Amino acid sequence: MSEHSARIERFWRDNQLFSALVELTYRCNLDCFFCYNDVGLAGTPLAFERYGELLEEMARLGVLHLTLSGGEPLAHPDFFRIGARARELGYVVRVKSNGHALRGALARRLRDEVDPYLIEVSLHGAVAATHDRQTRVPGSFERLLANLEGLRELGLRFQINSTLTAWNEAEFEGMYAIADRFAVRLQIDPEVTPRDDGSREPLSIAASREGLRRLFEFEAERSRTYAASQGGGAAREPAIVRQGDSIAPPSPRANGSGKFCGAGSSNVCIDPYGNVYPCVQWRRPVGNLHESTLAEIWATSRGLADVRELERQIARRLAGEESSLLGFCPGQAEIVTGDAAAIYPAAVVRRELLREVNRESAKRALLPVIRG
Amino acid sequence: MTTSERYRRASDVRYRILDGEAVVVRQRAAEVLGLDAAGSRILDLLDGERPLANVAATLAEEYEGDRETIAREVEAFVAELAAAGVVEPVEEGE
Ligand SMILES: C[S@@+](CC[C@H](N)C(=O)[O-])C[C@H]1O[C@@H](n2cnc3c(N)ncnc32)[C@H](O)[C@@H]1O
Ligand code: SF4
């Protein structure tokens, strides 16, 4: 285990806050069909002064990794003031953006005033018809590609995120080709999640089993190609230049912290109205920043104590379950089944498919590799 | 390296000191480093204002040991940090 992984394990065990994802606003300049945001959520938005206090408090508590998300974080009127303050306070800032506004003067301001470690942009297909079908904004695909070119010219590091859906499952090779063209990492999430208000409407475009299998096979093949190009071995790196995830907190599933993941132990998520959650995916409110400081919530929240206990139970329960294949997420389990520890159907499908793909890969690994 | 020299953390360095240890990220290189308690303290003191002699004197107050040995160790460590791109010398007049 690397020194950094051992450190992260200790953070999980000791409830040492280290990463925060802050959803600045649910406003957005796109209108994705599957967007999980609960745009009907009521509450008083956190004012700029409160963000300032929060950033100072989180720095004191030890948070190093700060992800600004949303909605579209750039649509928040104080985005640059918040981002600049985060930079001053020494955060490693990631910005999750749809990329639509990321061009020209705004992109330069992002570089010069916020200096993010990484921008994560979302791509929904390999062609305009598919991407724009999701975003429901004609021209958004072409504009995104042009903006990515601009980010590259400005020297801003970015990666591309995507979610496999029924609409784009025949296009992931094309999405990888786009990422390869920019020599950036592409991360495809195989699962569409329900909306944060519980609605399952987004699941109507979940990828098919066959689509998932093809994605897993394709990614396994890329890993093999990469491993061979690196002189063999069992590397899991895709055949692309990886820029940027090497310092992401690792998410080892079998770990010595006694917990399943870092949700509510070293990670926290804050929505635009000050609600605090263990993780962006686990929408169980454990406090509100209009009523308490984050330090108070972290130390005394009954809800967080429950989450941490659940994390220990899940770690025990999944110990023998090939849990890395399940891609299990307690937040997802809770929203789908009502029980954060229940293995939900999408996880079972994923494990079945990955087992099959791994078996195939193991067979093929026996074939000799000819190197030029 | 002389004791009047000043060093500052490189502009792409981000860090937190947790439990006495520094977790340091070099953004440009996408690299994480860990520093022990003494190393963290030195990194924290390298603010571009204090001369190395001052950093060494602070360490000598906080740690047991002979002042000269500590000063030598501080210098050697700062040289290591500089070689790793974590800190950089401040030019005269800056
Ligand atoms: C809610 S968005 C916020 C950041 C920014 N607006 C964007 O789209 O990248 C965060 C990520 O979640 C993805 N996403 C949105 N709804 C989803 C869902 N129901 N299931 C899975 N991923 C989803 C988006 O594609 C995006 O990559
Ligand atoms: S761009 Fe992001 S926040 Fe906006 S609708 Fe799409 S997924 Fe939601």
Coordinates of C-alpha atoms and ligand atoms in Angstrom, one line a residue:
Chain A
M1 CA 0.0 0.0 0.0
S2 CA 1.3 3.4 -0.8
E3 CA 2.1 5.9 1.9
H4 CA -0.8 8.1 0.7
S5 CA -3.3 5.3 0.7
A6 CA -2.3 4.5 4.3
R7 CA -2.8 8.1 5.2
I8 CA -6.3 8.2 3.6
E9 CA -7.1 5.0 5.6
R10 CA -6.2 6.8 8.8
F11 CA -8.3 9.8 7.8
W12 CA -11.3 7.5 7.3
R13 CA -10.7 5.8 10.6
D14 CA -10.2 9.0 12.6
N15 CA -12.9 11.0 10.9
Q16 CA -10.3 13.5 9.6
L17 CA -12.0 15.7 7.1
F18 CA -9.9 16.0 3.9
S19 CA -12.2 16.4 0.9
A20 CA -15.3 18.6 0.4
L21 CA -17.6 18.9 -2.6
V22 CA -19.5 22.1 -2.6
E23 CA -22.5 22.5 -4.8
L24 CA -22.7 26.3 -5.3
T25 CA -26.0 26.6 -7.1
Y26 CA -28.5 24.4 -8.9
R27 CA -28.7 27.0 -11.7
C28 CA -27.5 25.8 -15.0
N29 CA -27.0 27.0 -18.5
L30 CA -27.8 23.4 -19.8
D31 CA -30.8 21.3 -19.1
C32 CA -29.7 17.7 -19.1
F33 CA -32.6 15.2 -19.2
F34 CA -31.0 12.9 -16.6
C35 CA -29.7 15.6 -14.2
Y36 CA -29.8 14.3 -10.6
N37 CA -30.1 17.8 -9.0
D38 CA -33.3 18.4 -7.0
V39 CA -34.0 21.9 -8.5
G40 CA -37.2 22.1 -6.4
L41 CA -35.3 21.9 -3.1
A42 CA -36.3 24.8 -0.8
G43 CA -33.9 26.8 1.4
T44 CA -31.9 30.0 1.8
P45 CA -28.8 30.0 -0.3
L46 CA -25.5 30.5 1.5
A47 CA -24.3 34.1 1.1
F48 CA -20.8 35.0 -0.1
E49 CA -19.7 35.9 3.5
R50 CA -20.9 32.5 4.7
Y51 CA -18.8 30.8 2.0
G52 CA -15.8 32.8 3.1
E53 CA -16.3 31.6 6.7
L54 CA -16.9 28.0 5.5
L55 CA -13.7 28.0 3.5
E56 CA -11.7 29.3 6.4
E57 CA -13.3 26.8 8.7
M58 CA -12.7 23.8 6.4
A59 CA -9.1 24.8 6.0
R60 CA -8.7 24.8 9.8
L61 CA -10.4 21.4 9.9
G62 CA -7.9 20.0 7.4
V63 CA -9.8 20.0 4.1
L64 CA -7.2 20.0 1.3
H65 CA -9.3 18.9 -1.7
L66 CA -12.2 21.2 -2.6
T67 CA -14.5 20.4 -5.5
L68 CA -16.8 23.2 -6.8
S69 CA -19.8 21.7 -8.5
G70 CA -23.5 22.3 -8.9
G71 CA -25.6 22.8 -11.0
E72 CA -23.2 24.7 -13.0
P73 CA -20.7 26.3 -10.5
L74 CA -19.7 29.0 -13.0
A75 CA -23.4 30.2 -12.9
H76 CA -23.0 31.2 -9.3
P77 CA -22.6 35.0 -9.2
D78 CA -19.8 34.8 -6.7
F79 CA -18.0 31.9 -8.3
F80 CA -14.7 33.8 -8.9
R81 CA -14.6 35.4 -5.5
I82 CA -15.2 32.0 -3.9
G83 CA -12.7 30.3 -6.2
A84 CA -10.0 33.0 -5.5
R85 CA -10.5 32.8 -1.8
A86 CA -10.1 29.0 -2.0
R87 CA -6.9 29.5 -3.8
E88 CA -5.6 31.9 -1.2
L89 CA -6.5 29.4 1.5
G90 CA -4.4 26.7 -0.1
Y91 CA -7.0 24.3 -1.4
V92 CA -6.4 21.9 -4.3
V93 CA -9.4 23.1 -6.3
R94 CA -11.3 21.0 -8.8
V95 CA -14.2 22.5 -10.8
K96 CA -16.9 20.2 -12.2
S97 CA -18.4 22.1 -15.1
N98 CA -20.4 21.3 -18.2
G99 CA -17.8 23.4 -20.0
H100 CA -20.4 25.5 -21.9
A101 CA -19.3 28.9 -20.6
L102 CA -15.6 27.9 -20.3
R103 CA -14.1 30.1 -23.0
G104 CA -12.5 33.4 -23.7
A105 CA -12.1 35.9 -20.8
L106 CA -14.0 33.6 -18.4
A107 CA -11.6 30.7 -19.0
R108 CA -8.6 33.0 -18.6
R109 CA -10.1 34.3 -15.3
L110 CA -10.5 30.8 -14.1
R111 CA -6.8 30.1 -14.7
D112 CA -5.5 33.4 -13.4
E113 CA -7.8 33.9 -10.4
V114 CA -8.7 30.3 -9.3
D115 CA -5.8 28.3 -10.6
P116 CA -7.6 25.0 -10.3
Y117 CA -5.8 21.8 -10.1
L118 CA -8.3 20.1 -12.5
I119 CA -11.4 21.0 -14.4
E120 CA -13.8 18.1 -14.9
V121 CA -16.1 18.6 -17.9
S122 CA -19.0 16.4 -19.0
L123 CA -19.4 14.8 -22.3
H124 CA -22.7 13.0 -23.2
G125 CA -21.9 11.4 -26.5
A126 CA -19.4 11.3 -29.4
V127 CA -21.6 13.2 -31.8
A128 CA -23.6 16.4 -31.6
A129 CA -27.0 14.7 -31.9
T130 CA -26.4 12.5 -28.8
H131 CA -24.7 15.1 -26.6
D132 CA -27.2 17.8 -27.5
R133 CA -30.1 15.4 -26.9
Q134 CA -29.0 15.0 -23.3
T135 CA -28.2 18.7 -22.7
R136 CA -31.3 19.9 -24.6
V137 CA -29.2 22.8 -25.9
P138 CA -28.5 22.7 -29.6
G139 CA -24.9 23.5 -30.4
S140 CA -23.6 22.5 -27.0
F141 CA -21.4 19.6 -28.3
E142 CA -19.6 21.7 -30.9
R143 CA -19.2 24.5 -28.4
L144 CA -17.8 22.1 -25.8
L145 CA -15.2 20.7 -28.2
A146 CA -14.1 24.2 -29.2
N147 CA -13.9 25.2 -25.5
L148 CA -11.8 22.2 -24.7
E149 CA -9.4 23.3 -27.4
G150 CA -9.3 26.7 -25.7
L151 CA -8.6 25.2 -22.3
R152 CA -5.7 23.2 -23.8
E153 CA -4.2 26.4 -25.3
L154 CA -4.5 28.1 -21.9
G155 CA -2.7 25.3 -20.2
L156 CA -5.6 24.4 -18.0
R157 CA -5.6 20.8 -17.0
F158 CA -8.9 19.0 -17.6
Q159 CA -10.5 15.6 -17.7
I160 CA -13.7 14.4 -19.3
N161 CA -16.4 12.7 -17.3
S162 CA -19.3 10.9 -18.9
T163 CA -22.1 8.6 -17.8
L164 CA -23.0 5.6 -19.9
T165 CA -26.6 5.9 -21.0
A166 CA -28.9 4.1 -23.4
W167 CA -28.4 7.1 -25.7
N168 CA -24.6 7.1 -25.8
E169 CA -23.7 3.4 -25.2
A170 CA -23.0 2.8 -28.8
E171 CA -20.5 5.7 -28.8
F172 CA -18.1 5.2 -26.0
E173 CA -15.3 4.4 -28.5
G174 CA -15.9 7.8 -30.0
M175 CA -15.8 9.4 -26.7
Y176 CA -12.5 7.8 -25.9
A177 CA -11.2 9.0 -29.3
I178 CA -12.2 12.5 -28.3
A179 CA -10.3 12.2 -25.0
D180 CA -7.3 10.7 -26.7
R181 CA -7.3 13.6 -29.2
F182 CA -6.8 15.9 -26.2
A183 CA -4.6 13.4 -24.4
V184 CA -6.8 13.6 -21.3
R185 CA -8.4 11.1 -19.1
L186 CA -11.9 10.0 -19.7
Q187 CA -13.9 8.6 -16.8
I188 CA -17.1 6.9 -17.8
D189 CA -19.5 6.3 -14.9
P190 CA -21.5 3.2 -15.8
E191 CA -24.5 4.1 -13.7
V192 CA -27.3 6.6 -14.1
T193 CA -28.6 7.5 -10.6
P194 CA -32.0 8.6 -9.6
R195 CA -32.7 12.2 -9.0
D196 CA -31.9 13.6 -5.5
D197 CA -35.6 14.1 -4.9
G198 CA -36.1 10.3 -5.3
S199 CA -37.5 10.5 -8.8
R200 CA -36.5 7.6 -11.0
E201 CA -37.0 9.4 -14.3
P202 CA -33.3 9.5 -15.1
L203 CA -33.2 5.7 -14.9
S204 CA -35.3 5.5 -18.0
I205 CA -32.1 6.1 -20.0
A206 CA -29.9 3.8 -18.0
A207 CA -27.5 1.8 -20.2
S208 CA -28.4 -1.7 -21.3
R209 CA -26.7 -4.8 -19.9
E210 CA -25.1 -5.3 -23.3
G211 CA -23.9 -1.7 -23.5
L212 CA -22.3 -2.1 -20.1
R213 CA -20.6 -5.3 -21.1
R214 CA -19.2 -3.7 -24.2
L215 CA -17.9 -0.8 -22.2
F216 CA -16.2 -3.1 -19.6
E217 CA -14.7 -5.3 -22.4
F218 CA -13.4 -2.2 -24.2
E219 CA -11.9 -0.7 -21.0
A220 CA -10.3 -4.1 -20.2
E221 CA -8.8 -4.2 -23.6
R222 CA -7.4 -0.7 -23.3
S223 CA -5.8 -1.6 -20.0
R224 CA -4.2 -4.6 -21.6
T225 CA -2.9 -2.5 -24.5
Y226 CA -1.5 0.0 -22.0
A227 CA 0.1 -2.7 -19.8
A228 CA 1.7 -4.2 -22.9
S229 CA 3.0 -0.8 -24.1
Q230 CA 4.5 -0.4 -20.6
G231 CA 6.3 -3.7 -20.8
G232 CA 3.7 -6.1 -19.5
G233 CA 2.4 -6.5 -16.0
A234 CA -1.1 -6.1 -14.7
A235 CA -1.4 -2.3 -14.9
R236 CA -5.0 -1.0 -15.0
E237 CA -4.1 2.2 -16.6
P238 CA -6.0 3.0 -19.8
A239 CA -3.9 3.7 -22.9
I240 CA -4.0 7.5 -22.5
V241 CA -1.9 10.1 -20.9
R242 CA -3.3 10.4 -17.4
Q243 CA -3.2 13.9 -16.1
G244 CA -4.6 14.5 -12.9
D245 CA -6.1 11.8 -10.9
S246 CA -2.8 10.6 -9.4
I247 CA -3.5 12.8 -6.3
A248 CA -7.2 12.0 -6.0
P249 CA -7.9 10.3 -2.7
P250 CA -7.8 6.6 -3.5
S251 CA -10.9 4.6 -2.7
P252 CA -9.6 1.2 -1.6
R253 CA -12.5 -1.1 -0.9
A254 CA -10.7 -3.5 1.3
N255 CA -9.0 -1.2 3.8
G256 CA -7.8 -1.1 7.3
S257 CA -10.0 1.8 8.4
G258 CA -12.9 -0.5 9.2
K259 CA -15.1 1.6 7.0
F260 CA -16.3 1.0 3.5
C261 CA -15.6 4.5 2.1
G262 CA -14.8 8.0 3.2
A263 CA -18.4 9.3 3.1
G264 CA -19.0 11.2 6.3
S265 CA -15.6 10.3 7.6
S266 CA -13.2 12.2 5.5
N267 CA -15.5 13.5 2.8
V268 CA -18.4 15.9 3.0
C269 CA -20.8 17.5 0.6
I270 CA -22.6 20.8 1.0
D271 CA -25.5 21.9 -1.1
P272 CA -26.4 25.5 -2.1
Y273 CA -28.7 25.9 0.9
G274 CA -26.1 24.8 3.5
N275 CA -27.4 21.3 3.9
V276 CA -24.5 19.0 4.8
Y277 CA -24.4 15.4 3.5
P278 CA -21.8 12.6 3.9
C279 CA -21.2 12.5 0.1
V280 CA -22.6 14.0 -3.1
Q281 CA -24.2 10.5 -3.7
W282 CA -25.5 10.0 -0.2
R283 CA -28.1 12.6 0.2
R284 CA -28.9 12.0 3.9
P285 CA -28.8 15.5 5.5
V286 CA -26.7 15.5 8.7
G287 CA -26.9 19.2 9.5
N288 CA -27.3 22.7 8.1
L289 CA -24.7 25.5 8.0
H290 CA -27.4 28.1 8.7
E291 CA -27.8 26.5 12.1
S292 CA -24.4 25.2 13.1
T293 CA -20.8 25.4 12.1
L294 CA -19.3 22.5 10.1
A295 CA -17.0 21.7 13.1
E296 CA -20.1 21.3 15.3
I297 CA -21.8 19.1 12.8
W298 CA -18.7 17.0 12.3
A299 CA -18.2 16.5 16.0
T300 CA -21.8 16.1 17.2
S301 CA -24.2 15.2 14.4
R302 CA -26.3 12.2 15.3
G303 CA -26.8 11.6 11.6
L304 CA -23.1 11.5 11.0
A305 CA -22.6 9.0 13.8
D306 CA -25.2 6.8 12.2
V307 CA -23.5 7.1 8.8
R308 CA -20.1 6.2 10.3
E309 CA -21.6 3.1 12.0
L310 CA -23.3 2.1 8.7
E311 CA -19.9 2.5 7.0
R312 CA -18.4 0.0 9.5
Q313 CA -21.3 -2.4 9.0
I314 CA -21.1 -2.2 5.2
A315 CA -17.4 -2.8 5.3
R316 CA -18.0 -6.0 7.3
R317 CA -20.9 -7.1 5.2
L318 CA -19.1 -6.7 1.9
A319 CA -15.8 -8.0 3.0
G320 CA -16.2 -11.3 1.1
E321 CA -18.3 -9.9 -1.8
E322 CA -15.7 -8.9 -4.4
S323 CA -17.0 -5.4 -3.5
S324 CA -14.6 -3.7 -5.9
L325 CA -16.6 -5.4 -8.7
L326 CA -19.9 -4.3 -7.3
G327 CA -18.9 -0.6 -7.5
F328 CA -21.1 -0.4 -4.4
C329 CA -22.2 3.0 -3.2
P330 CA -24.1 3.3 0.1
G331 CA -25.8 6.5 -1.1
Q332 CA -27.0 4.8 -4.2
A333 CA -28.2 1.8 -2.1
E334 CA -30.1 4.0 0.2
I335 CA -31.9 5.9 -2.6
V336 CA -32.7 2.8 -4.6
T337 CA -33.6 0.4 -1.8
G338 CA -34.1 2.5 1.3
D339 CA -31.2 0.6 3.0
A340 CA -27.7 1.9 2.7
A341 CA -26.2 -1.5 3.2
A342 CA -28.4 -3.4 0.7
I343 CA -26.8 -4.7 -2.5
Y344 CA -28.9 -3.1 -5.2
P345 CA -29.6 -4.7 -8.6
A346 CA -27.3 -2.4 -10.7
A347 CA -24.3 -3.4 -8.5
V348 CA -25.1 -7.1 -8.9
V349 CA -25.3 -6.7 -12.7
R350 CA -22.0 -4.9 -12.7
R351 CA -20.3 -7.6 -10.6
E352 CA -21.6 -10.3 -13.0
L353 CA -20.4 -8.5 -16.0
L354 CA -17.0 -7.7 -14.6
R355 CA -16.5 -11.3 -13.5
E356 CA -17.2 -12.5 -17.0
V357 CA -15.0 -9.8 -18.6
N358 CA -12.2 -10.6 -16.1
R359 CA -12.4 -14.3 -16.9
E360 CA -12.1 -13.5 -20.6
S361 CA -9.2 -11.2 -20.0
A362 CA -7.4 -13.8 -17.9
K363 CA -7.7 -16.3 -20.8
R364 CA -6.4 -13.8 -23.3
A365 CA -3.5 -12.8 -21.1
L366 CA -2.1 -16.2 -21.7
L367 CA -1.6 -15.4 -25.4
P368 CA 1.9 -14.2 -26.2
V369 CA 2.3 -10.5 -26.7
I370 CA 4.5 -9.5 -29.6
R371 CA 6.3 -6.3 -29.2
G372 CA 7.8 -4.2 -32.0
Chain B
M1 CA 23.0 28.4 0.6
T2 CA 23.5 31.1 3.3
T3 CA 21.6 31.7 6.5
S4 CA 20.4 35.1 5.3
E5 CA 18.7 33.5 2.3
R6 CA 14.9 33.4 2.2
Y7 CA 12.7 30.7 0.6
R8 CA 9.0 30.6 -0.2
R9 CA 6.7 27.8 -1.1
A10 CA 6.3 27.4 -4.9
S11 CA 3.1 29.0 -6.2
D12 CA 1.6 25.6 -7.2
V13 CA 2.2 24.1 -3.8
R14 CA -0.9 23.4 -1.7
Y15 CA -0.7 21.7 1.7
R16 CA -2.3 21.0 5.0
I17 CA -0.7 19.9 8.3
L18 CA -2.7 17.1 9.8
D19 CA -1.7 15.4 13.0
G20 CA 1.7 17.1 12.7
E21 CA 2.4 15.8 9.2
A22 CA 2.2 17.8 6.1
V23 CA 0.3 16.5 3.0
V24 CA 1.8 18.5 0.2
V25 CA 0.4 18.6 -3.3
R26 CA 2.5 20.0 -6.2
Q27 CA -0.3 20.9 -8.6
R28 CA 1.8 21.2 -11.8
A29 CA 3.4 17.8 -11.3
A30 CA 0.2 16.2 -9.9
E31 CA 2.3 14.8 -7.1
V32 CA 1.6 14.3 -3.4
L33 CA 4.4 14.3 -0.8
G34 CA 4.3 13.7 2.9
L35 CA 6.5 15.5 5.4
D36 CA 7.1 14.5 9.0
A37 CA 6.5 16.9 11.9
A38 CA 9.9 18.7 11.7
G39 CA 9.6 18.9 7.9
S40 CA 6.1 20.3 8.2
R41 CA 7.2 22.9 10.6
I42 CA 10.0 24.0 8.3
L43 CA 7.6 24.2 5.3
D44 CA 5.2 26.2 7.3
L45 CA 8.0 28.7 8.2
L46 CA 9.2 29.1 4.7
D47 CA 7.0 32.1 3.9
G48 CA 9.5 34.1 1.9
E49 CA 9.9 36.5 4.7
R50 CA 12.0 34.7 7.3
P51 CA 15.7 34.2 6.6
L52 CA 16.9 30.6 7.0
A53 CA 18.8 31.5 10.2
N54 CA 15.5 32.5 11.7
V55 CA 13.8 29.3 10.6
A56 CA 16.7 27.3 12.1
A57 CA 16.5 29.3 15.3
T58 CA 12.8 28.6 15.6
L59 CA 13.4 24.9 15.1
A60 CA 16.2 25.0 17.7
E61 CA 13.7 26.4 20.2
E62 CA 11.2 23.7 19.5
Y63 CA 13.4 20.7 19.1
E64 CA 16.2 19.3 21.3
G65 CA 19.7 19.3 19.9
D66 CA 22.7 21.4 19.2
R67 CA 21.9 24.6 17.4
E68 CA 24.5 24.2 14.8
T69 CA 23.5 20.7 13.9
I70 CA 19.9 21.8 13.6
A71 CA 20.9 24.7 11.4
R72 CA 22.8 22.3 9.1
E73 CA 19.9 19.9 9.0
V74 CA 17.4 22.7 8.2
E75 CA 19.7 23.9 5.4
A76 CA 20.0 20.4 4.0
F77 CA 16.2 19.9 4.2
V78 CA 15.4 23.2 2.5
A79 CA 17.9 22.2 -0.3
E80 CA 15.9 19.0 -0.7
L81 CA 12.6 20.8 -0.8
A82 CA 14.0 23.2 -3.4
A83 CA 15.3 20.3 -5.5
A84 CA 11.8 18.7 -5.3
G85 CA 10.3 22.0 -6.5
V86 CA 8.4 22.6 -3.3
V87 CA 10.1 25.8 -2.3
E88 CA 12.2 28.4 -4.2
P89 CA 14.7 31.1 -3.2
V90 CA 13.5 34.6 -2.9
E91 CA 15.7 37.0 -4.9
E92 CA 17.3 39.9 -3.1
G93 CA 15.0 42.9 -3.2
E94 CA 11.8 40.9 -3.8
Ligands
LIG1 C1 -24.8 17.4 -11.7 S1 -23.4 17.7 -12.6 C2 -22.7 19.2 -12.0 C3 -21.5 19.7 -12.7 C4 -21.7 20.2 -14.1 N1 -22.9 20.9 -14.3 C5 -21.7 19.1 -15.1 O1 -22.6 18.7 -15.7 O2 -20.5 18.6 -15.2 C6 -22.2 16.5 -12.1 C7 -22.0 15.2 -13.0 O3 -23.1 14.4 -12.8 C8 -23.5 13.8 -14.0 N2 -24.9 13.4 -13.9 C9 -26.0 14.2 -13.8 N3 -27.1 13.6 -13.6 C10 -26.7 12.3 -13.5 C11 -27.4 11.1 -13.2 N4 -28.8 11.0 -13.0 N5 -26.7 9.9 -13.2 C12 -25.4 9.9 -13.4 N6 -24.7 11.0 -13.6 C13 -25.3 12.2 -13.7 C14 -23.2 14.9 -15.0 O4 -23.1 14.4 -16.3 C15 -21.9 15.5 -14.5 O5 -20.8 14.8 -15.0
SF4_2 S1 -24.9 20.5 -17.0 FE1 -24.7 19.5 -15.0 S2 -26.0 20.6 -13.6 FE2 -26.5 21.2 -15.7 S3 -28.3 20.0 -16.2 FE3 -26.4 19.0 -17.0 S4 -25.8 17.6 -15.3 FE4 -27.3 19.0 -14.4

